[in-house]
Short mmCIF file of C-alpha atoms in Angstrom, two decimals:
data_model
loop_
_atom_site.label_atom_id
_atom_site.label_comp_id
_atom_site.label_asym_id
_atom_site.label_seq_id
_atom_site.Cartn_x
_atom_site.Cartn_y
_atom_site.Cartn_z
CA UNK A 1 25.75 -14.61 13.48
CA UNK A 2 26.60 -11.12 12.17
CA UNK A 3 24.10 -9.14 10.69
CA UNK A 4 24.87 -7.31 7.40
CA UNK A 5 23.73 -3.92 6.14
CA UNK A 6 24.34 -3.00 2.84
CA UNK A 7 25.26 0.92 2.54
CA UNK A 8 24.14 2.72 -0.68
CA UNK A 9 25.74 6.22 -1.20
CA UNK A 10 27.18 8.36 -3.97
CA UNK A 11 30.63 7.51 -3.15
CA UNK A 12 31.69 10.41 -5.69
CA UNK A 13 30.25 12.81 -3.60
CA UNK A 14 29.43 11.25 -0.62
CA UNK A 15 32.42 8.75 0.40
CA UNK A 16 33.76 10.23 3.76
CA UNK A 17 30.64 10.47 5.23
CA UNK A 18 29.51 6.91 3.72
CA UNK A 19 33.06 5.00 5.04
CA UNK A 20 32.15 7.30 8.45
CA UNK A 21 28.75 5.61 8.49
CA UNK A 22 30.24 1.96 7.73
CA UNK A 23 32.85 2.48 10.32
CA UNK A 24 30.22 3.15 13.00
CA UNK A 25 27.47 0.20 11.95
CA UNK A 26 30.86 -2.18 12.19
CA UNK A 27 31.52 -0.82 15.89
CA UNK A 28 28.35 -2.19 16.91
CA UNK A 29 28.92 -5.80 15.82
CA UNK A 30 27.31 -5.70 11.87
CA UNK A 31 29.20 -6.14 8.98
CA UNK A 32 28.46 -3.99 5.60
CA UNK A 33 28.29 -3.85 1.86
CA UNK A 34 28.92 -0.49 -0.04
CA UNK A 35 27.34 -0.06 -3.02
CA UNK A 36 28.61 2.65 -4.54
CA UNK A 37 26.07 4.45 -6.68
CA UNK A 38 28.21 7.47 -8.14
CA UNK A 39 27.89 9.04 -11.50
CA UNK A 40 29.93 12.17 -11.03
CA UNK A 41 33.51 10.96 -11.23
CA UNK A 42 36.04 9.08 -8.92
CA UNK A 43 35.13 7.45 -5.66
CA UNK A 44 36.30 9.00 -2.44
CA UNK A 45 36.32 5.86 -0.31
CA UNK A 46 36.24 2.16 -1.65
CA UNK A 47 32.92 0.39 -2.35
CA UNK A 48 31.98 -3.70 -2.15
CA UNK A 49 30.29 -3.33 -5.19
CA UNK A 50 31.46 -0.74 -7.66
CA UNK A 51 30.17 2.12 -9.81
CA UNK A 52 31.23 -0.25 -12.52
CA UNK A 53 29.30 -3.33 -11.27
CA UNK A 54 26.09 -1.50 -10.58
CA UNK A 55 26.21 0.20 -14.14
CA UNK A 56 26.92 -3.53 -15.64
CA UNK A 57 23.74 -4.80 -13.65
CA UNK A 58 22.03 -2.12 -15.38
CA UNK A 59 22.48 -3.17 -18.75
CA UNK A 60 24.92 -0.49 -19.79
CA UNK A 61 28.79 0.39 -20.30
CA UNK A 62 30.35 2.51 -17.59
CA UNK A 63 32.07 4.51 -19.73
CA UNK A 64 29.21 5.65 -22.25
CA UNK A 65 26.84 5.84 -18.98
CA UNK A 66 29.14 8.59 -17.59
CA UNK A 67 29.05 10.59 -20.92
CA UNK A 68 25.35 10.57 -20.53
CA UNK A 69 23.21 13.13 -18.66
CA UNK A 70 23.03 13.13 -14.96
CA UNK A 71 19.20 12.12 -14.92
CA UNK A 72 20.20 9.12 -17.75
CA UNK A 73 22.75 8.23 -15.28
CA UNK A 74 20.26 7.95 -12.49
CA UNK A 75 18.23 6.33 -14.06
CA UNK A 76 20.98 2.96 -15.33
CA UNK A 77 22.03 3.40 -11.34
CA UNK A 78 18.83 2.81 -10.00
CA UNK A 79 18.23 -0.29 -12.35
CA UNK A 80 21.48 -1.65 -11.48
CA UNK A 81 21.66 -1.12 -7.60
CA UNK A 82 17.85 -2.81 -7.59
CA UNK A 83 19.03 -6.00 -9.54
CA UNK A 84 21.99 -6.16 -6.98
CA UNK A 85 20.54 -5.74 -4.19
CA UNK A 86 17.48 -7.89 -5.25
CA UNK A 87 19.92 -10.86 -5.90
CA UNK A 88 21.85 -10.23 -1.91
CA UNK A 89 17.99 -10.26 -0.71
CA UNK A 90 17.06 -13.18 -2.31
CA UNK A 91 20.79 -15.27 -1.30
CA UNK A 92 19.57 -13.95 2.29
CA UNK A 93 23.03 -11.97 2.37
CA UNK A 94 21.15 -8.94 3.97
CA UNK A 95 19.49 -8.12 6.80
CA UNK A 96 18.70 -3.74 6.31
CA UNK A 97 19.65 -1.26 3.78
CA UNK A 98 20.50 2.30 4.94
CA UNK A 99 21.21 5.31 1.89
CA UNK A 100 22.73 8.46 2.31
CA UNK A 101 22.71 11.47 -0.20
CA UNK A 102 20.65 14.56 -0.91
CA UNK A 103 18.34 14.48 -4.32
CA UNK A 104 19.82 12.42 -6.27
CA UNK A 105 21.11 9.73 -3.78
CA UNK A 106 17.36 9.93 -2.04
CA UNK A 107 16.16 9.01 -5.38
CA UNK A 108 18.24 5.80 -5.76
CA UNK A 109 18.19 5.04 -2.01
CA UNK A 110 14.24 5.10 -2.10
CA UNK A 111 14.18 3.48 -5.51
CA UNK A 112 15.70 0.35 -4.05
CA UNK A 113 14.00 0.22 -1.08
CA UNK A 114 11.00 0.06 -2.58
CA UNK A 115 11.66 -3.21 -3.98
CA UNK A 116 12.05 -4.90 -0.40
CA UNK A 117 9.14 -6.38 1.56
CA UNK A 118 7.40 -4.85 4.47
CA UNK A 119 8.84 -4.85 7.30
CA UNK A 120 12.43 -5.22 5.93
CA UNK A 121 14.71 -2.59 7.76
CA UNK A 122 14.95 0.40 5.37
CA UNK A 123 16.53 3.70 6.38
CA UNK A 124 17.21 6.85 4.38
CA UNK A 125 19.67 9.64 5.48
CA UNK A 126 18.65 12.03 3.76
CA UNK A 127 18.73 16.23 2.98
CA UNK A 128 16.26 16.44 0.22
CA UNK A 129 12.91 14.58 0.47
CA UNK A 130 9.56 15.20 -0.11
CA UNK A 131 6.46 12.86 0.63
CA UNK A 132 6.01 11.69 -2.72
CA UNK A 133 9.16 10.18 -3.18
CA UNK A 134 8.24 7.61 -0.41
CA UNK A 135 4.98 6.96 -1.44
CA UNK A 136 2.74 4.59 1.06
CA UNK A 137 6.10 2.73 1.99
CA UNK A 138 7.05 1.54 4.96
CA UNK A 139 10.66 3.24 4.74
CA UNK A 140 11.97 5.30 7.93
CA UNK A 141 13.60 8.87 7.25
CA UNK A 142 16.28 10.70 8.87
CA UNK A 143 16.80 14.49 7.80
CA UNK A 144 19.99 15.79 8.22
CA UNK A 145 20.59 18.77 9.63
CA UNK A 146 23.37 20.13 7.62
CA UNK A 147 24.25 19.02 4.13
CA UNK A 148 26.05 16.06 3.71
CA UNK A 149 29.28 17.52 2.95
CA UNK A 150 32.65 16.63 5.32
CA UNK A 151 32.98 15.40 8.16
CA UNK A 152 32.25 17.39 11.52
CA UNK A 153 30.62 17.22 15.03
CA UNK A 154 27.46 17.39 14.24
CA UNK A 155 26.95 14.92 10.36
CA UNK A 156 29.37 13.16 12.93
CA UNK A 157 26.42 12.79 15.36
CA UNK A 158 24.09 12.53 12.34
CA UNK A 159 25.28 9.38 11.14
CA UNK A 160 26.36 7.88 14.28
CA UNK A 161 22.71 8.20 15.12
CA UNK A 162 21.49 6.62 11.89
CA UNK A 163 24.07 3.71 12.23
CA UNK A 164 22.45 2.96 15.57
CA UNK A 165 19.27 3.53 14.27
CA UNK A 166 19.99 0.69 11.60
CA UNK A 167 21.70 -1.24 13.57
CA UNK A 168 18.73 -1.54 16.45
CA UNK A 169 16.56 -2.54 13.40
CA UNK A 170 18.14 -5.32 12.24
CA UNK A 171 19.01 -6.73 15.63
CA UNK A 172 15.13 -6.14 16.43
CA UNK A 173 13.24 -9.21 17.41
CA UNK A 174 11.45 -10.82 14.91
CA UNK A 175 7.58 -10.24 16.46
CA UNK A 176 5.96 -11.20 13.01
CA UNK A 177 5.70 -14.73 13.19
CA UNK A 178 2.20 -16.38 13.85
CA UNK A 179 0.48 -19.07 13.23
CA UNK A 180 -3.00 -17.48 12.93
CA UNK A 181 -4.34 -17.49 9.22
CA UNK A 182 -3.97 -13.46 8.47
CA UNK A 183 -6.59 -11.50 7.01
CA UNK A 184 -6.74 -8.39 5.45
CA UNK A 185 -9.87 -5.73 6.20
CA UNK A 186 -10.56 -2.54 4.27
CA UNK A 187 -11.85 0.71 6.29
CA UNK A 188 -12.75 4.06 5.93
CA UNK A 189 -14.65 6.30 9.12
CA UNK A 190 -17.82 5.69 7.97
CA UNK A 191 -17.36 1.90 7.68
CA UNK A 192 -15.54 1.99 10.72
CA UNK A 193 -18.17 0.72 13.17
CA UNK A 194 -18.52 -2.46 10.93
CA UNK A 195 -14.73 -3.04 10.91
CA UNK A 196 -14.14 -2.96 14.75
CA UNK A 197 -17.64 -5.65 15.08
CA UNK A 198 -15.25 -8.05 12.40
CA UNK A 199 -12.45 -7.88 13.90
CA UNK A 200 -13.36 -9.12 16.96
CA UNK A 201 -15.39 -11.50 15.93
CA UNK A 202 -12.82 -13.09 13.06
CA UNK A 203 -10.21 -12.76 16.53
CA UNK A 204 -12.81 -14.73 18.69
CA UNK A 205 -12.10 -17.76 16.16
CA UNK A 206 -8.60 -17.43 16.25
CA UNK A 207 -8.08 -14.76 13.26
CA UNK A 208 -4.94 -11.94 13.12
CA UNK A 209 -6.65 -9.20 11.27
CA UNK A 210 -4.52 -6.51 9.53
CA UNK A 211 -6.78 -2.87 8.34
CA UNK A 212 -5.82 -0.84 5.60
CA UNK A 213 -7.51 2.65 5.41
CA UNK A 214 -8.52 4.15 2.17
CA UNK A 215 -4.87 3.00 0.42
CA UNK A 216 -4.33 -0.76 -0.36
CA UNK A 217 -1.49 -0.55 -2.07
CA UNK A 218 0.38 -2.04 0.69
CA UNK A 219 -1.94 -4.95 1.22
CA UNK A 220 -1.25 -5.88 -2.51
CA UNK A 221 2.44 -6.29 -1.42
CA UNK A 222 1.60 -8.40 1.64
CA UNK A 223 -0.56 -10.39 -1.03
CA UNK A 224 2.13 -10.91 -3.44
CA UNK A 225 4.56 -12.10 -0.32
CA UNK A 226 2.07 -14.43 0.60
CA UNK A 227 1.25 -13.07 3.91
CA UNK A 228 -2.44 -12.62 3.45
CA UNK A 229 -4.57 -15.38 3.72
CA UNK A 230 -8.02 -14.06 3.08
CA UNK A 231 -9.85 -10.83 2.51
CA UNK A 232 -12.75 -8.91 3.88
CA UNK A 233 -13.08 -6.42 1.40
CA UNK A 234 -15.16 -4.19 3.29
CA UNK A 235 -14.60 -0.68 2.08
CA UNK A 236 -13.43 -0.80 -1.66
CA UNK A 237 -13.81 3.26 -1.82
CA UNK A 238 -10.41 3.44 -4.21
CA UNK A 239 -12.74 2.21 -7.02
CA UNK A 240 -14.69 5.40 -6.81
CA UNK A 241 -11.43 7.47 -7.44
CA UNK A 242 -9.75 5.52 -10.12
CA UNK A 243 -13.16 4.57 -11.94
CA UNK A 244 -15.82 8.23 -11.08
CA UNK A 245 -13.41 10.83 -10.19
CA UNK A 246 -10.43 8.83 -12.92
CA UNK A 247 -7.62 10.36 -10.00
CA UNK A 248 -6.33 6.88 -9.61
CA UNK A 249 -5.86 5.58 -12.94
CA UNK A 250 -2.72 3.26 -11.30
CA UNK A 251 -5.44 1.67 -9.14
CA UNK A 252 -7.75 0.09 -11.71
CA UNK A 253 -6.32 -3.15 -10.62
CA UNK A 254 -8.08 -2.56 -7.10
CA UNK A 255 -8.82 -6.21 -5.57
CA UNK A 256 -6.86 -7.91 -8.47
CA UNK A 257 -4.10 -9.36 -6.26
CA UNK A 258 -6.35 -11.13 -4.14
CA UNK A 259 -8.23 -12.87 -6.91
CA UNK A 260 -5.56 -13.75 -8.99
CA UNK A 261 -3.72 -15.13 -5.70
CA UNK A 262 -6.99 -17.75 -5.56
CA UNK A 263 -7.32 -16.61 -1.51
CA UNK A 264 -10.64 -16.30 -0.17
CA UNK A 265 -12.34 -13.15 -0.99
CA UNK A 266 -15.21 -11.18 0.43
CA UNK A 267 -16.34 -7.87 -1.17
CA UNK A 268 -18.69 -5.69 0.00
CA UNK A 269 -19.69 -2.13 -1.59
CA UNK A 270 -18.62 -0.38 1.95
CA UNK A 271 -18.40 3.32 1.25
CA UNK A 272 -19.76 3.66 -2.66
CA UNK A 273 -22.14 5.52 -1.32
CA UNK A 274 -19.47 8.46 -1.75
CA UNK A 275 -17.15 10.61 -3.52
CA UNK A 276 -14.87 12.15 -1.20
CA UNK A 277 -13.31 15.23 -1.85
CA UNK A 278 -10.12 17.20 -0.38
CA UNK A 279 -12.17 20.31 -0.84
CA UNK A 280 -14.72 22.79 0.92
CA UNK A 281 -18.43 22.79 1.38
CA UNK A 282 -18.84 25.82 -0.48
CA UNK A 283 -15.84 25.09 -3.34
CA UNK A 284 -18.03 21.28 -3.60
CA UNK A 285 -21.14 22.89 -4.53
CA UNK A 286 -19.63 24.87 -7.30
CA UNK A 287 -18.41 21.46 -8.76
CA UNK A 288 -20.97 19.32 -7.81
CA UNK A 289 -24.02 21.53 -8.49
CA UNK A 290 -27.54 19.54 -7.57
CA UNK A 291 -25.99 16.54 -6.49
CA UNK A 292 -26.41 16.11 -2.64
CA UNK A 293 -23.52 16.77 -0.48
CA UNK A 294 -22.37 16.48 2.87
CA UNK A 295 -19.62 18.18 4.80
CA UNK A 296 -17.76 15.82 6.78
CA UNK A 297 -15.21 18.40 8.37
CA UNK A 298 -14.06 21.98 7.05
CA UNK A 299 -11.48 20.76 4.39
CA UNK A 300 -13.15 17.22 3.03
CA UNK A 301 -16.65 17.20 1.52
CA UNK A 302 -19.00 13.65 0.76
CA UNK A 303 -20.66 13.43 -2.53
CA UNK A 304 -23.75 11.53 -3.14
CA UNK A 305 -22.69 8.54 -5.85
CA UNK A 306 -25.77 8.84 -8.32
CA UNK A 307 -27.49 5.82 -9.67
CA UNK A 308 -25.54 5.73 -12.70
CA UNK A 309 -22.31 5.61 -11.23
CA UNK A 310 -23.12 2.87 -9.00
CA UNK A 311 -24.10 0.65 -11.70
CA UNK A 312 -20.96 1.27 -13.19
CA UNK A 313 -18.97 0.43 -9.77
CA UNK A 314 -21.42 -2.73 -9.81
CA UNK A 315 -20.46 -3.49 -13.19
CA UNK A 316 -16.97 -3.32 -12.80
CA UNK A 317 -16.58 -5.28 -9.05
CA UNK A 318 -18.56 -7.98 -11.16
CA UNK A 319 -16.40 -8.07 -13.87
CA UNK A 320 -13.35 -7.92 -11.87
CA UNK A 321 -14.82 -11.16 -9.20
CA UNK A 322 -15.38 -13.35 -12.69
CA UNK A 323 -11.58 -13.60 -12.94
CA UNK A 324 -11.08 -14.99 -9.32
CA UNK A 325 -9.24 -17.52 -9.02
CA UNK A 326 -10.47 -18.87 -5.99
CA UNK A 327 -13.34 -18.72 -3.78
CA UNK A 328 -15.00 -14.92 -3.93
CA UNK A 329 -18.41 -13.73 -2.37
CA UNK A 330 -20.11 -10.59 -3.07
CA UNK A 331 -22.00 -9.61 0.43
CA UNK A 332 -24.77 -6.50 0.18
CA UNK A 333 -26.13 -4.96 3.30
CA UNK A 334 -29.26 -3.69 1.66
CA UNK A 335 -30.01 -1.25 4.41
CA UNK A 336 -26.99 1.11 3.42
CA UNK A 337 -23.43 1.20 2.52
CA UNK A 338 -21.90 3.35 5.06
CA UNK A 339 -22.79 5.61 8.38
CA UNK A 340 -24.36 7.85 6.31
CA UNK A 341 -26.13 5.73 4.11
CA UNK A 342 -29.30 4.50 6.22
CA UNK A 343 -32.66 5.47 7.22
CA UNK A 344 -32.79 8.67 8.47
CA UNK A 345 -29.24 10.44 6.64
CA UNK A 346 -28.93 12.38 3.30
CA UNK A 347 -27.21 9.55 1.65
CA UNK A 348 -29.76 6.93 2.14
CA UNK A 349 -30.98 5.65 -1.22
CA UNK A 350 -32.98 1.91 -1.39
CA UNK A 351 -33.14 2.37 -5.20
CA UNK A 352 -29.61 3.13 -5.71
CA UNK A 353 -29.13 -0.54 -3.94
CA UNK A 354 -31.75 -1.92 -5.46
CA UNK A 355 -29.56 -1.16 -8.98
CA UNK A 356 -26.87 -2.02 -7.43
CA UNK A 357 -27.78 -5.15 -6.02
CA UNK A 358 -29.40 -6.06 -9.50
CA UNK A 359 -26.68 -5.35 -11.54
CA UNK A 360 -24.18 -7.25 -9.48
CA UNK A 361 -26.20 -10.47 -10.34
CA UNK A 362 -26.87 -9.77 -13.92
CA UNK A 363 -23.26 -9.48 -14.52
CA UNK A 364 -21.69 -12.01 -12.57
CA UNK A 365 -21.04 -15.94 -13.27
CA UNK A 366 -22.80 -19.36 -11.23
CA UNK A 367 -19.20 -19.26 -9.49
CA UNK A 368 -19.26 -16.28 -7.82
CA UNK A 369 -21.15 -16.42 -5.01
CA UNK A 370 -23.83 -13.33 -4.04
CA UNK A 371 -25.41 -12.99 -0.79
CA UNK A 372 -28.45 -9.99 0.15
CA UNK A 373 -27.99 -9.34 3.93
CA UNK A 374 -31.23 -7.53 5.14
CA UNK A 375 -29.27 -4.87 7.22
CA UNK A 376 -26.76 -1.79 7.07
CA UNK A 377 -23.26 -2.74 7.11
CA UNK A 378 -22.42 -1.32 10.61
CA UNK A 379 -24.87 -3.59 12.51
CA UNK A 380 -23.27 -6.14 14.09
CA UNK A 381 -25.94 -8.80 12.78
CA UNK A 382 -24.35 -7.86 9.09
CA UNK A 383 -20.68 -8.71 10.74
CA UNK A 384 -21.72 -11.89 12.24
CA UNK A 385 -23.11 -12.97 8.59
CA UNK A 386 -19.99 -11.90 6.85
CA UNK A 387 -17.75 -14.53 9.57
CA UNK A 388 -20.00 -16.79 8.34
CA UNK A 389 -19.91 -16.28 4.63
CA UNK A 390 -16.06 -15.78 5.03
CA UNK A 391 -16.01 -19.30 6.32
CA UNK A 392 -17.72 -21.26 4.05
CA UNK A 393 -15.78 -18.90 1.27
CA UNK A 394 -12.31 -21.06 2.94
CA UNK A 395 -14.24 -24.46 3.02
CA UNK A 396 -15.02 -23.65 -0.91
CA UNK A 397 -19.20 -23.60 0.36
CA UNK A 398 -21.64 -22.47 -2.77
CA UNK A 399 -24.31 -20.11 -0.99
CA UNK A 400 -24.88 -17.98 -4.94
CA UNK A 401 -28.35 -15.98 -4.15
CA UNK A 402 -28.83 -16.43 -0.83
CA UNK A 403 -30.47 -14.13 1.27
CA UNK A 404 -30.08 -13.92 4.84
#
């Protein structure tokens, strides 16, 4: 059976090149839907699904949208061309999505995108992008060349190459399907040691592990698709940034998915011994004066987390493990947090995990379990315990206050 790609271009503006593009995906055995995104005036080359139609799915009238400005037009596009191509994804009438355009069609082309799951074949042709439109998504980019602007030889070999490109996506084989329970692990470098000893021990009992470094936005996607079947939290650090440094204020729901999913949770304060900054020793100090510091490289600086601030992450990870609705374990290594929290390094505090410990079970309820390990969380004694405690997490096992 054919595969279909739908095309989304600016068909004002765009058209040749977009009826170029559909012309060469249909050579190589796909068929295509055009969704013609165009504000500007009349189309160049005929769409599947018109200016009209994408405006209607937007909530609006085509012909007061067009009187509006261009970034009010943009805006009712990229509503519409989401609810239609959210409706073709869920009737399993596409297969990839490839967009065309320079600022404004990157903006609607990554716009909709966005929308589709991981791993869903996602190309953007593009002439104007910058990081940020993209995000942490898992969306491939071509830059063009030359503007987008007639036909010749080389947008000709431009978007021949990206209507391969597409095309070899969608006809990729589908390597994703498993029928080992998934779980998600949370890393940063100085938790990294305790990571690698998890992973092969949760692959030893017939685990797929998936790690997600620093950003978790992603793994709240995989969540919400119901890919992820449990959770070693093992590095929350984005708490630091959207609760102590308040950079993240989008990522106060840190670890919500999970819980409100009811999939078996374990947290553990990896890497709250820190603040990490994008900045140098010297510019740190100026900041940071009298807290204790640590230069991990020439550009990113470690901050000492003071007492205070981890009884506030304590505070919050309890409050936020009370809502689960499933099985959840808090697991401390009491001999340190990260690489450089342990005997012998700057960071190493016993009475800032003392607090820590202590406020975690003053503030959380009989259901959520809380276990003491007496070690640091890269030994592989602390990884073994955390297999276990995953475990009897999935069997729905009560071990509240244990120590081990």
């Amino acid at each position: 059976m054919n595969k279909t790609i739908g095309i989304i271009a600016t068909l004002d503006t765009k058209g040749i090149e977009a009826e170029y593009l559909k012309k060469k995906i249909q050579e190589q055995g796909c068929s295509t839907i055009v969704l013609d995104v165009g504000s500007l005036g009349k189309p160049q080359a005929k769409a599947d699904i018109s200016q009209e139609e994408i405006v209607r799915k937007g909530g609006e009238n085509f012909k007061k949208v067009i009187k509006k400005s261009r970034a009010e037009a943009t805006r009712v596009m990229i509503n519409g061309a989401k609810n239609v191509v959210n409706q073709l994804f869920s009737e399993e009438k596409l297969d990839g999505v490839i967009a065309l355009g320079g600022s404004t069609g990157t903006s609607v082309g990554i716009s909709v995108m966005k929308i589709l799951p991981v791993g869903f074949p996602k190309l953007m042709v593009s002439t104007f992008l910058f990081s940020e439109f993209i995000g942490k998504e898992d969306i491939t980019v071509m830059q063009t060349p030359v503007d987008i602007l007639g036909i010749n030889r080389i947008m000709k070999r431009t978007l021949t190459l990206a209507a391969a490109s597409i095309v070899g996506m969608v006809n990729a084989d589908n390597v994703c399907d498993s029928d080992k329970p998934l779980i998600g692990i949370t890393a940063l470098g100085v938790t990294t040691s305790a990571v690698m000893n998890t992973i092969k021990l949760l692959e030893n009992k017939g685990y797929e592990t998936v790690v997600f470094h620093i950003n978790t936005d992603i793994l709240d996607r995989l969540i919400e698709q119901g890919i992820i079947d449990g959770i070693i939290d093992l590095t929350p650090s984005e708490l630091v940034k959207a609760y102590i440094l308040e950079e993240l204020p989008e990522r106060k729901n840190r670890m919500e998915k999970a819980l409100e999913k009811g999939i078996p949770q374990v947290i553990v304060p990896g890497g709250l011994d820190m603040i990490t900054l994008r900045s140098t020793l010297k510019e740190a100090q100026i900041k940071y004066k009298g807290r204790i510091l640590m230069e991990h490289n020439p550009y990113i600086t470690l901050v000492r987390t003071t007492k205070d601030e981890n009884i506030k992450l304590a505070k919050i990870i309890a409050e936020k493990a009370n809502r689960a609705t499933g099985p959840v374990t808090i697991a401390i290594p009491l001999k340190g947090f990260s690489a450089v929290d342990k005997l012998g390094q700057n960071f190493y505090d016993p009475v800032i995990i003392k607090s820590f410990t202590k406020t975690i079970e003053n503030n959380i309820r009989k259901e959520v379990n809380l276990i003491r390990v007496d070690a640091h969380i890269n030994d592989k004694e602390f990884a073994q315990k955390l297999i276990e405690i995953y475990e009897n997490n999935k069997k729905g096992s009560s071990c509240y206050e244990k120590n081990i």
